[in-house]
Coordinates of C-alpha atoms and ligand atoms in Angstrom, one line a residue:
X20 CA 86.7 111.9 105.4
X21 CA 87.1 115.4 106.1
X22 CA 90.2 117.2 105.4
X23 CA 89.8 119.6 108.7
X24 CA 89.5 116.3 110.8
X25 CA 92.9 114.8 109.3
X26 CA 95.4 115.0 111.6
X27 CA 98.2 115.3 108.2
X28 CA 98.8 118.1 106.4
X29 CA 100.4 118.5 103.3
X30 CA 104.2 119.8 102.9
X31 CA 106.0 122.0 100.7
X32 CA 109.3 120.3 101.6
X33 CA 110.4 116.9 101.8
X34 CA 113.7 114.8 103.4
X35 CA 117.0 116.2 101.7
X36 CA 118.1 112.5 101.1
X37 CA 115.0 111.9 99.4
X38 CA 115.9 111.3 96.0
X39 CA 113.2 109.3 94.1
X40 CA 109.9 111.4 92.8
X41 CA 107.4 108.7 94.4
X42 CA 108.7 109.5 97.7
X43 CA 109.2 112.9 97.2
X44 CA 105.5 113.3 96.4
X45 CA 104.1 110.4 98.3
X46 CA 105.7 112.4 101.4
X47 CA 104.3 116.1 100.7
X48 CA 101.1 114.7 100.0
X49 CA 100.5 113.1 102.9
X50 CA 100.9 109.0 102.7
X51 CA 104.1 108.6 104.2
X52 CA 106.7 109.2 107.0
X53 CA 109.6 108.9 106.6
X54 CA 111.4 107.5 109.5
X55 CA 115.1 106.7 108.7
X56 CA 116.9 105.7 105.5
X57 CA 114.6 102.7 104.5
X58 CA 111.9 103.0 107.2
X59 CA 108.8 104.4 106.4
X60 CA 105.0 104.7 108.6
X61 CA 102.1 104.5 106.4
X62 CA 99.8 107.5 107.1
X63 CA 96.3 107.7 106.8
X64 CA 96.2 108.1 102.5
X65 CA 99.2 106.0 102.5
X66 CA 98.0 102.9 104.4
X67 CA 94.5 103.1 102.0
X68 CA 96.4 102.6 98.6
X69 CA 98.2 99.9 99.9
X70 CA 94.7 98.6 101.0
X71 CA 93.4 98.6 97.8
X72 CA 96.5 97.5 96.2
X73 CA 95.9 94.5 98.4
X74 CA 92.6 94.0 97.1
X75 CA 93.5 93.9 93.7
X76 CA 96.3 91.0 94.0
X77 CA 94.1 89.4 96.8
X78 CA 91.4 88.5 93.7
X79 CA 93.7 87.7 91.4
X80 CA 95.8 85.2 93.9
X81 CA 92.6 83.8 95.3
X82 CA 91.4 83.9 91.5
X83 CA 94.2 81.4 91.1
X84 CA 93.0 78.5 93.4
X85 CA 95.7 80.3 96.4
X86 CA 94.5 79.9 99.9
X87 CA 95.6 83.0 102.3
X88 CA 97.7 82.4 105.4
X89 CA 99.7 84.7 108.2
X90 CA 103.6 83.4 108.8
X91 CA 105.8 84.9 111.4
X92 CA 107.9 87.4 111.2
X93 CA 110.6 85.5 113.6
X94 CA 111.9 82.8 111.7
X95 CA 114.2 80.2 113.8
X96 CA 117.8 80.2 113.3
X97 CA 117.7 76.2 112.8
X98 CA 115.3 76.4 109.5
X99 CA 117.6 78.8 107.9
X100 CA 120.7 76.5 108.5
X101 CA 118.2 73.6 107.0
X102 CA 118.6 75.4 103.5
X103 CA 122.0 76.5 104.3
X104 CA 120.7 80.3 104.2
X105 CA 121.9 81.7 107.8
X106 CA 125.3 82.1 106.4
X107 CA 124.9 83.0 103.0
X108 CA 121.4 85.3 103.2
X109 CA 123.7 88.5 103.9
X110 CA 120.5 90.7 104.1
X111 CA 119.4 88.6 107.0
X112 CA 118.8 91.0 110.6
X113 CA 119.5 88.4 113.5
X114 CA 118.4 88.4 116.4
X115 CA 118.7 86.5 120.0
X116 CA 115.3 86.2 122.2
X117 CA 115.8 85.9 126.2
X118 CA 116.3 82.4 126.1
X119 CA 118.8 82.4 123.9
X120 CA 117.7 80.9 121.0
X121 CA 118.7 82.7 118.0
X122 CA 116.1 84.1 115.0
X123 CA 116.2 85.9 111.7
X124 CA 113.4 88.3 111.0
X125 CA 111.6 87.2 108.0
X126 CA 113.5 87.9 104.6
X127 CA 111.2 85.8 102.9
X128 CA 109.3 82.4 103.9
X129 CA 110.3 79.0 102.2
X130 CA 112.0 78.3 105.7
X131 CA 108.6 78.4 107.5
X132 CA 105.8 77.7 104.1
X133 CA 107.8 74.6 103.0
X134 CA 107.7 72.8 106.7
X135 CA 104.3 74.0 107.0
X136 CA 103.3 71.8 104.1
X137 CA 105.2 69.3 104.7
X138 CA 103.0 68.6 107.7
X139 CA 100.1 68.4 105.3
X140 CA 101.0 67.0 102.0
X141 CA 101.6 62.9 101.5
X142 CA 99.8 61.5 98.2
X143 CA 99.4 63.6 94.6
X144 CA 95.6 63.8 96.1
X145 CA 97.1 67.0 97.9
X146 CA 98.6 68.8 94.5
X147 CA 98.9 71.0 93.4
X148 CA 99.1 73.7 96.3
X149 CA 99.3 77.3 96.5
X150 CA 99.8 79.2 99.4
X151 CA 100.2 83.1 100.0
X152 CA 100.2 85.9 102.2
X153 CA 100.4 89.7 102.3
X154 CA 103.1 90.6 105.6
X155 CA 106.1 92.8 106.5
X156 CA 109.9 91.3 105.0
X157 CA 112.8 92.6 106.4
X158 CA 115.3 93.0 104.4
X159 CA 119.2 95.1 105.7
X160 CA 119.9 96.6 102.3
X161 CA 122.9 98.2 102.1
X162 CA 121.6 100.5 99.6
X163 CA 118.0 101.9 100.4
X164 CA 118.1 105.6 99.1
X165 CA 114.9 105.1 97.1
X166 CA 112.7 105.9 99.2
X167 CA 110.0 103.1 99.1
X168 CA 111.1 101.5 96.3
X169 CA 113.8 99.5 98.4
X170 CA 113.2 99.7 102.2
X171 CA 114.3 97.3 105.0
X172 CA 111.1 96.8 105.7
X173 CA 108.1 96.8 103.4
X174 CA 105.0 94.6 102.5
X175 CA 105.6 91.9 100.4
X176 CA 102.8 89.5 98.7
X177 CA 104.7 85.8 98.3
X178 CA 102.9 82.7 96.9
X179 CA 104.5 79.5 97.3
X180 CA 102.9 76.7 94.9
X181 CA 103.8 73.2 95.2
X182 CA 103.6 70.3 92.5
X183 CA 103.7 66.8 91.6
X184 CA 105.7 67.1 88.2
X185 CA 107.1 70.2 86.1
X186 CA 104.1 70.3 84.0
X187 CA 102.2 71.2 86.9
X188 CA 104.3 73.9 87.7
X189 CA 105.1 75.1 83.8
X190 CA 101.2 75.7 83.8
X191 CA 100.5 77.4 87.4
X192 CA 103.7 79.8 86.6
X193 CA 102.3 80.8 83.4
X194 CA 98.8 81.2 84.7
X195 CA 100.5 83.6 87.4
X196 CA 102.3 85.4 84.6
X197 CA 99.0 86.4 83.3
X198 CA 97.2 87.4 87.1
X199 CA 100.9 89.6 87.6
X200 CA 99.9 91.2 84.0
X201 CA 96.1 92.0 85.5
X202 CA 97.0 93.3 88.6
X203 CA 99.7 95.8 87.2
X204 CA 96.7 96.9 84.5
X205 CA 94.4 97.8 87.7
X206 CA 97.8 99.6 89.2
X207 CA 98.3 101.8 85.9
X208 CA 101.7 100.9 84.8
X209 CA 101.3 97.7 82.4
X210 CA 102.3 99.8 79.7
X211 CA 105.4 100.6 81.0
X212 CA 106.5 97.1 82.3
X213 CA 108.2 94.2 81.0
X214 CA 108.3 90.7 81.5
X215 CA 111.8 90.2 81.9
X216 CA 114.0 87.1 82.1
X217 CA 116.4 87.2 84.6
X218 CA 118.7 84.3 85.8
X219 CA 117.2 81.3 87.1
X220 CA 119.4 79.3 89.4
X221 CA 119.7 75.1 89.1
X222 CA 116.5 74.0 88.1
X223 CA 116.0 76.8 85.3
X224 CA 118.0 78.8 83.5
X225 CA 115.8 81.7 83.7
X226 CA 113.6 83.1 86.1
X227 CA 111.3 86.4 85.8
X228 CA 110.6 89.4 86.6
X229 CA 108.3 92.6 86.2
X230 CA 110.7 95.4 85.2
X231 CA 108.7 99.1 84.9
X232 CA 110.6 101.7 82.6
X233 CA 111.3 104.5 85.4
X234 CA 114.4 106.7 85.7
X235 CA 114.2 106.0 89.6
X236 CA 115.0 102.2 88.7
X237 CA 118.1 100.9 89.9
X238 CA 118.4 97.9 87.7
X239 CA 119.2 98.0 83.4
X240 CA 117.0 96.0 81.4
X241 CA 117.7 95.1 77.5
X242 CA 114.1 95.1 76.0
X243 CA 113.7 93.9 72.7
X244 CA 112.8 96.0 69.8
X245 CA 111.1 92.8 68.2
X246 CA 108.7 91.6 70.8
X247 CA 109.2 94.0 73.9
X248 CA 110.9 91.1 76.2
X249 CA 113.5 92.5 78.4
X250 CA 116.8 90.9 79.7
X251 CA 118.2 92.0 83.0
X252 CA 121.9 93.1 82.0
X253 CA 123.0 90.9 85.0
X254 CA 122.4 88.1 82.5
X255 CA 123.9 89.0 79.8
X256 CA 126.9 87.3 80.9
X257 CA 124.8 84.0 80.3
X258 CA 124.3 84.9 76.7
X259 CA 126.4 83.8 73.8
X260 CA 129.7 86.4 74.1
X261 CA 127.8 88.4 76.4
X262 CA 125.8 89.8 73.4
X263 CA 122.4 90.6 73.4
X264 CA 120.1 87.8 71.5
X265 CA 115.9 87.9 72.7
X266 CA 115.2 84.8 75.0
X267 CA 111.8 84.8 73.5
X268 CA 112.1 85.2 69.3
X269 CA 116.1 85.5 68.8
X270 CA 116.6 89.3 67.7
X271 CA 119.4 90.8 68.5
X272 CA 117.9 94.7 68.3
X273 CA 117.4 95.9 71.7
X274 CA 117.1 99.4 73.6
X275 CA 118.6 100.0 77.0
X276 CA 116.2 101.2 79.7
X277 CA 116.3 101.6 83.7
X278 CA 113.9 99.9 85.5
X279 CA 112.7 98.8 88.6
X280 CA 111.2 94.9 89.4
X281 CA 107.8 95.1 90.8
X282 CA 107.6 91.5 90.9
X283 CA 109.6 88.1 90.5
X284 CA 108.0 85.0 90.0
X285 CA 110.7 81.7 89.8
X286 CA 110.8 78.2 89.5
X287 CA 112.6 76.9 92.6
X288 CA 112.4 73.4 92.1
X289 CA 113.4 70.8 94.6
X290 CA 116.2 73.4 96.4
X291 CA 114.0 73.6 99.4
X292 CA 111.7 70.5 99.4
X293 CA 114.7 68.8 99.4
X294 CA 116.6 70.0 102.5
X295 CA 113.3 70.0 104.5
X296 CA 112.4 66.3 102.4
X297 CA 109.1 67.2 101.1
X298 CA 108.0 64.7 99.4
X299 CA 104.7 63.1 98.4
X300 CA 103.3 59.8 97.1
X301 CA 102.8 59.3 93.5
X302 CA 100.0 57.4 91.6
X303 CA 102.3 54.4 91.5
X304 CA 103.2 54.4 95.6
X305 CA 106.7 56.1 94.4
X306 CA 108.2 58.9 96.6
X307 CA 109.0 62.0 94.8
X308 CA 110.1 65.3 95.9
X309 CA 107.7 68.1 95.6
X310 CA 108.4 70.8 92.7
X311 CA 108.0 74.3 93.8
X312 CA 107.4 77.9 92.5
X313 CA 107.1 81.3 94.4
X314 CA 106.2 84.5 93.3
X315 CA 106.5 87.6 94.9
X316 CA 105.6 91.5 94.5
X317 CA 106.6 94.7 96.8
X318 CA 103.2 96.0 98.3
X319 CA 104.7 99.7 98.9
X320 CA 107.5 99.1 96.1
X321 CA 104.1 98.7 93.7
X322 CA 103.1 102.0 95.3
X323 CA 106.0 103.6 94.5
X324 CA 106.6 102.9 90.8
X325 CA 102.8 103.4 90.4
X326 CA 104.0 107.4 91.3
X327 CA 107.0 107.4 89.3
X328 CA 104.7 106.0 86.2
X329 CA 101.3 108.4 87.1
X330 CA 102.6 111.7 88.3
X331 CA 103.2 115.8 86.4
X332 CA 104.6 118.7 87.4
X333 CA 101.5 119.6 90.6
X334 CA 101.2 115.9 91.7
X335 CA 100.1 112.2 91.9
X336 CA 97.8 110.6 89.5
X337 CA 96.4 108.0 91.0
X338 CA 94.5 105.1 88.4
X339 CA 91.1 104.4 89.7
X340 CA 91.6 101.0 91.4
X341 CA 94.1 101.9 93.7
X342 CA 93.5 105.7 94.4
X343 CA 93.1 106.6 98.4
X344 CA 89.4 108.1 97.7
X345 CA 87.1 108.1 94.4
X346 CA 86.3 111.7 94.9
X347 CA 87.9 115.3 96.2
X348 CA 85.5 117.3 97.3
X349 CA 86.4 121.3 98.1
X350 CA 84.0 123.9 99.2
X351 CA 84.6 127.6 98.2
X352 CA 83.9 129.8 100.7
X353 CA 80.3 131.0 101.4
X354 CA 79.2 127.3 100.0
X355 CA 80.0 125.2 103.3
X356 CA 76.5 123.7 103.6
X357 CA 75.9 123.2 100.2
X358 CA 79.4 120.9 100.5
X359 CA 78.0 119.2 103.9
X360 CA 74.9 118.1 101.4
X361 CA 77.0 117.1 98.8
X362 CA 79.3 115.2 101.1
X363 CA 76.6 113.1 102.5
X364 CA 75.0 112.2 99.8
X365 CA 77.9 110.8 98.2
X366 CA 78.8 109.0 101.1
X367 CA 75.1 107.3 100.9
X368 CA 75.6 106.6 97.8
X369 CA 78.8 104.2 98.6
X370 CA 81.2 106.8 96.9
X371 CA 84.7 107.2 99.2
X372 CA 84.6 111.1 99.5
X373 CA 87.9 113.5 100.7
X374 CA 86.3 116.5 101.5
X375 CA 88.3 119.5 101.8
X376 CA 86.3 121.5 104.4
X377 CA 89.4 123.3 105.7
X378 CA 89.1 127.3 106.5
X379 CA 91.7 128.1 103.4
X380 CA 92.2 129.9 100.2
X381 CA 90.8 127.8 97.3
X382 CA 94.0 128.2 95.4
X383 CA 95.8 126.4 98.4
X384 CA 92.8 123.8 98.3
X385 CA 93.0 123.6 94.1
X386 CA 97.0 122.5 94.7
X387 CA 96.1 120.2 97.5
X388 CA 93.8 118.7 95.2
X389 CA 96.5 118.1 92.5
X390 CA 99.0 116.9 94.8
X391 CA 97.0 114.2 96.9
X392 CA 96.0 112.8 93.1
X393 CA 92.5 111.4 93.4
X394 CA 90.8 110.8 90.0
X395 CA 87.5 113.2 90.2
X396 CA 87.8 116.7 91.7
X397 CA 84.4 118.4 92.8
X398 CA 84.2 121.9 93.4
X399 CA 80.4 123.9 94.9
X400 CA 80.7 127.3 95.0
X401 CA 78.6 129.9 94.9
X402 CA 78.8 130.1 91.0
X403 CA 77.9 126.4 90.1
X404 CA 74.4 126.9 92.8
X405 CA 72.9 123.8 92.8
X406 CA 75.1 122.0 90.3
X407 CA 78.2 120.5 91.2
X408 CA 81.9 121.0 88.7
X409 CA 83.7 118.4 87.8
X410 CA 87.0 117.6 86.5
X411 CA 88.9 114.5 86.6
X412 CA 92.4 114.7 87.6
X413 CA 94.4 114.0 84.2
X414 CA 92.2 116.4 82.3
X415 CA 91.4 119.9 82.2
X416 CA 87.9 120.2 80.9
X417 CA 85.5 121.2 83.7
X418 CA 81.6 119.6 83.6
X419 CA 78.5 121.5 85.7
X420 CA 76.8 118.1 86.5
X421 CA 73.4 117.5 88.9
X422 CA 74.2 115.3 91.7
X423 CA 72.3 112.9 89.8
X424 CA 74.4 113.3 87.1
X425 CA 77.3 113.0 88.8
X426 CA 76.3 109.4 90.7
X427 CA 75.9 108.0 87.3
X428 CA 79.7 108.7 86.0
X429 CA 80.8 107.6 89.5
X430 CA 79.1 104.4 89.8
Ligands
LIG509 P1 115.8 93.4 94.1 O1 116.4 92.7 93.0 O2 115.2 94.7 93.8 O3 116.8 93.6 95.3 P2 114.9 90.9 95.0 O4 115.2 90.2 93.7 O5 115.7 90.7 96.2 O6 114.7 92.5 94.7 P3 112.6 89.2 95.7 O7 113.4 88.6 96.7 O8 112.3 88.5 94.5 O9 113.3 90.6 95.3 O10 111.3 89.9 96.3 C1 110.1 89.9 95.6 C2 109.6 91.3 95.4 O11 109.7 92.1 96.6 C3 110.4 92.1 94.4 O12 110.1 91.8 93.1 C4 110.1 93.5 94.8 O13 108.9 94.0 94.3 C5 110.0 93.4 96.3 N1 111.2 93.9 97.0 C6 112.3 93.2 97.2 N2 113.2 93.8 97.9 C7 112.6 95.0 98.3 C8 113.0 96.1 99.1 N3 114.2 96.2 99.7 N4 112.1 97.1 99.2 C9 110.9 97.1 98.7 N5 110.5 96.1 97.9 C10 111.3 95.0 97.7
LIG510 MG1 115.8 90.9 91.9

């Protein structure tokens, strides 16, 4: 892509209200628009990290036996009185189409997923089941003044799996535990993220969920000083006098941190099969409910923390996996067709190029570069001839490399 063909520019400024870092950056440099408290457009950079976010929980999910679907975003008004949920879902926006008929847009999908299968599952033969999908929840948060880490509407990956017994389900949940770990690895910010028990409703006492250390989080997490589990303070009431003892290995040392949940992964049970009676035949001709899991993650919440977690003073820091482009390319001035060359034969050789080809000063093009956050920065000038510099975006060493070179670090 080239920069003078973008139809985005940077900013120096960003939205008074904006508090968070992630939005504040993720705004100047050009991913998003903000277009009222909790509503955002994706913009060109913007739209390609979540892409490749995408990708990266797409493999692990399909990785884990998952199959892929599309639900709708208008979710009838009868399913959600089914589980008893159109009263008591207060983050519900309702809605009446011309007919009359009354619909909530989707918050989240057991209404529609669970009487989808039901439809297809009868024996055990047909467990254990896993279905996902990647599509907009909308959510009326009273509080959304951090910028994308809580919006009212925003991407959300959700896998529903379905099983015969608890066993089943023990094993699929921890299996998922370990693709959630992966795909925050890929994103950058497993080190700063812990699995975190959180409370669980009727059929468990605890459920879980990703917490990444961040002073934009809005939640307080006890992590362990032992073995690094955390405890979401809300369930510390749970805990013997409300004191803090590890769910995992007993210790009662712990350190305060804020934190925000990337994911939540929890072991529903029979609370919806039962209201919507799915059910399936056992090996013995016996009926039995289906147990359930689901396990959800914020597409552009993801985005956000992976800011808040890979960010200095001049701008983003994207990790490889996820970053918009693999390359920045800028041209200093009197080297434009030395930069066309170098453009195209990256982009023959598969690499994802940003090419700043803009008629600007190089120190404005050098700050662009830090802001937008993409791992390798190239620079052909008239002083590096026919070599090409090099400097990757968390360091501040500088390589001359041959275009040769240079293809064999990218690829
Ligand atoms: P929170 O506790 O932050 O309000 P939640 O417990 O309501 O979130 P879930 O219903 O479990 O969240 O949704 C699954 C995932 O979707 C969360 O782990 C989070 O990553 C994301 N998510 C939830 N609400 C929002 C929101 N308002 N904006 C952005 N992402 C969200
Ligand atoms: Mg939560």
């Amino acid at each position: 892509m080239k920069f003078s063909k973008l139809f985005i520019k940077t900013k120096k400024d960003y939205p008074k209200d904006e508090v968070a870092v992630s939005s504040q950056l993720l705004i100047r440099a050009g991913y998003i628009d903000k277009v009222a408290a909790g509503v955002y457009t994706l913009l060109p950079f913007g739209l390609k990290v979540v892409s490749k976010i995408i990708t990266q929980i797409r493999s692990e999910m399909d990785a884990a036996d998952a199959q892929e679907i599309y639900m709708p975003g208008l979710v009838p008004k009868a399913n959600w009185e089914t589980t008893d949920r159109w009263k008591t879902f207060d983050a519900l926006y309702k809605l009446k189409g011309a007919d009359e008929r009354e619909f909530a847009l989707g918050a989240t999908h057991e209404e529609i997923v669970v009487p989808l299968a039901r439809e297809f599952v009868e024996s055990y033969k047909d467990l254990p089941l896993a279905l996902y999908q990647i599509q907009n929840k909308f959510r009326n948060e009273i509080r959304a003044k951090s910028g994308v880490l809580r919006t009212r509407e925003f991407l959300m990956k959700d896998l529903y799996s379905f099983h015969k017994n608890e066993e089943d389900l023990n094993q699929y949940y921890d299996k998922m535990i370990q693709s959630y770990w992966n795909i925050f690895d890929k994103c950058g910010i497993k080190e700063k993220t812990y699995l975190t028990f959180a409370s669980g409703g009727t059929f468990c006492k605890y459920s879980h969920e990703f917490q990444t250390e961040t002073e934009a989080g809005e939640d307080e997490i006890y992590v362990c000083a032992e073995c690094k589990t955390g405890l979401n303070s809300d369930i510390l009431a749970d805990q013997e006098n409300g004191k803090f003892k590890c769910p995992d290995c007993a210790n009662t040392e712990y350190e305060i941190k804020k934190a925000v949940e990337v994911g939540n992964i929890f072991k529903l049970g029979t609370k919806y099969s039962k209201p919507f009676d799915l059910n399936f035949v056992d090996e013995k001709g016996k009926k039995n409910l289906v147990i359930m899991g689901c396990y959800g993650i914020g597409i552009q919440r993801l985005m956000g923390t992976i800011v808040e977690i890979n960010h200095d003073e001049k701008g983003i820091i994207w990790p490889k996996a996820v970053a918009p482009y693999d390359v920045h390319l800028i041209s200093l001035e009197g080297s434009e067709k030395r930069g066309e060359e170098v453009y195209q034969a990256l982009f023959k050789a598969g690499i994802s190029v940003l090419y700043d080809d803009r008629d600007i000063s190089a120190g404005e093009k050098f700050a662009d570069c830090d802001l937008i956050g993409i791992p390798y920065r190239l620079v052909v000038s008239q002083r590096t001839q026919d070599k090409i510099e090099v400097k990757k975006r968390d360091e501040d060493e500088t390589k001359q490399l041959s275009e040769e070179e240079l293809l064999k670090i990218l690829g």
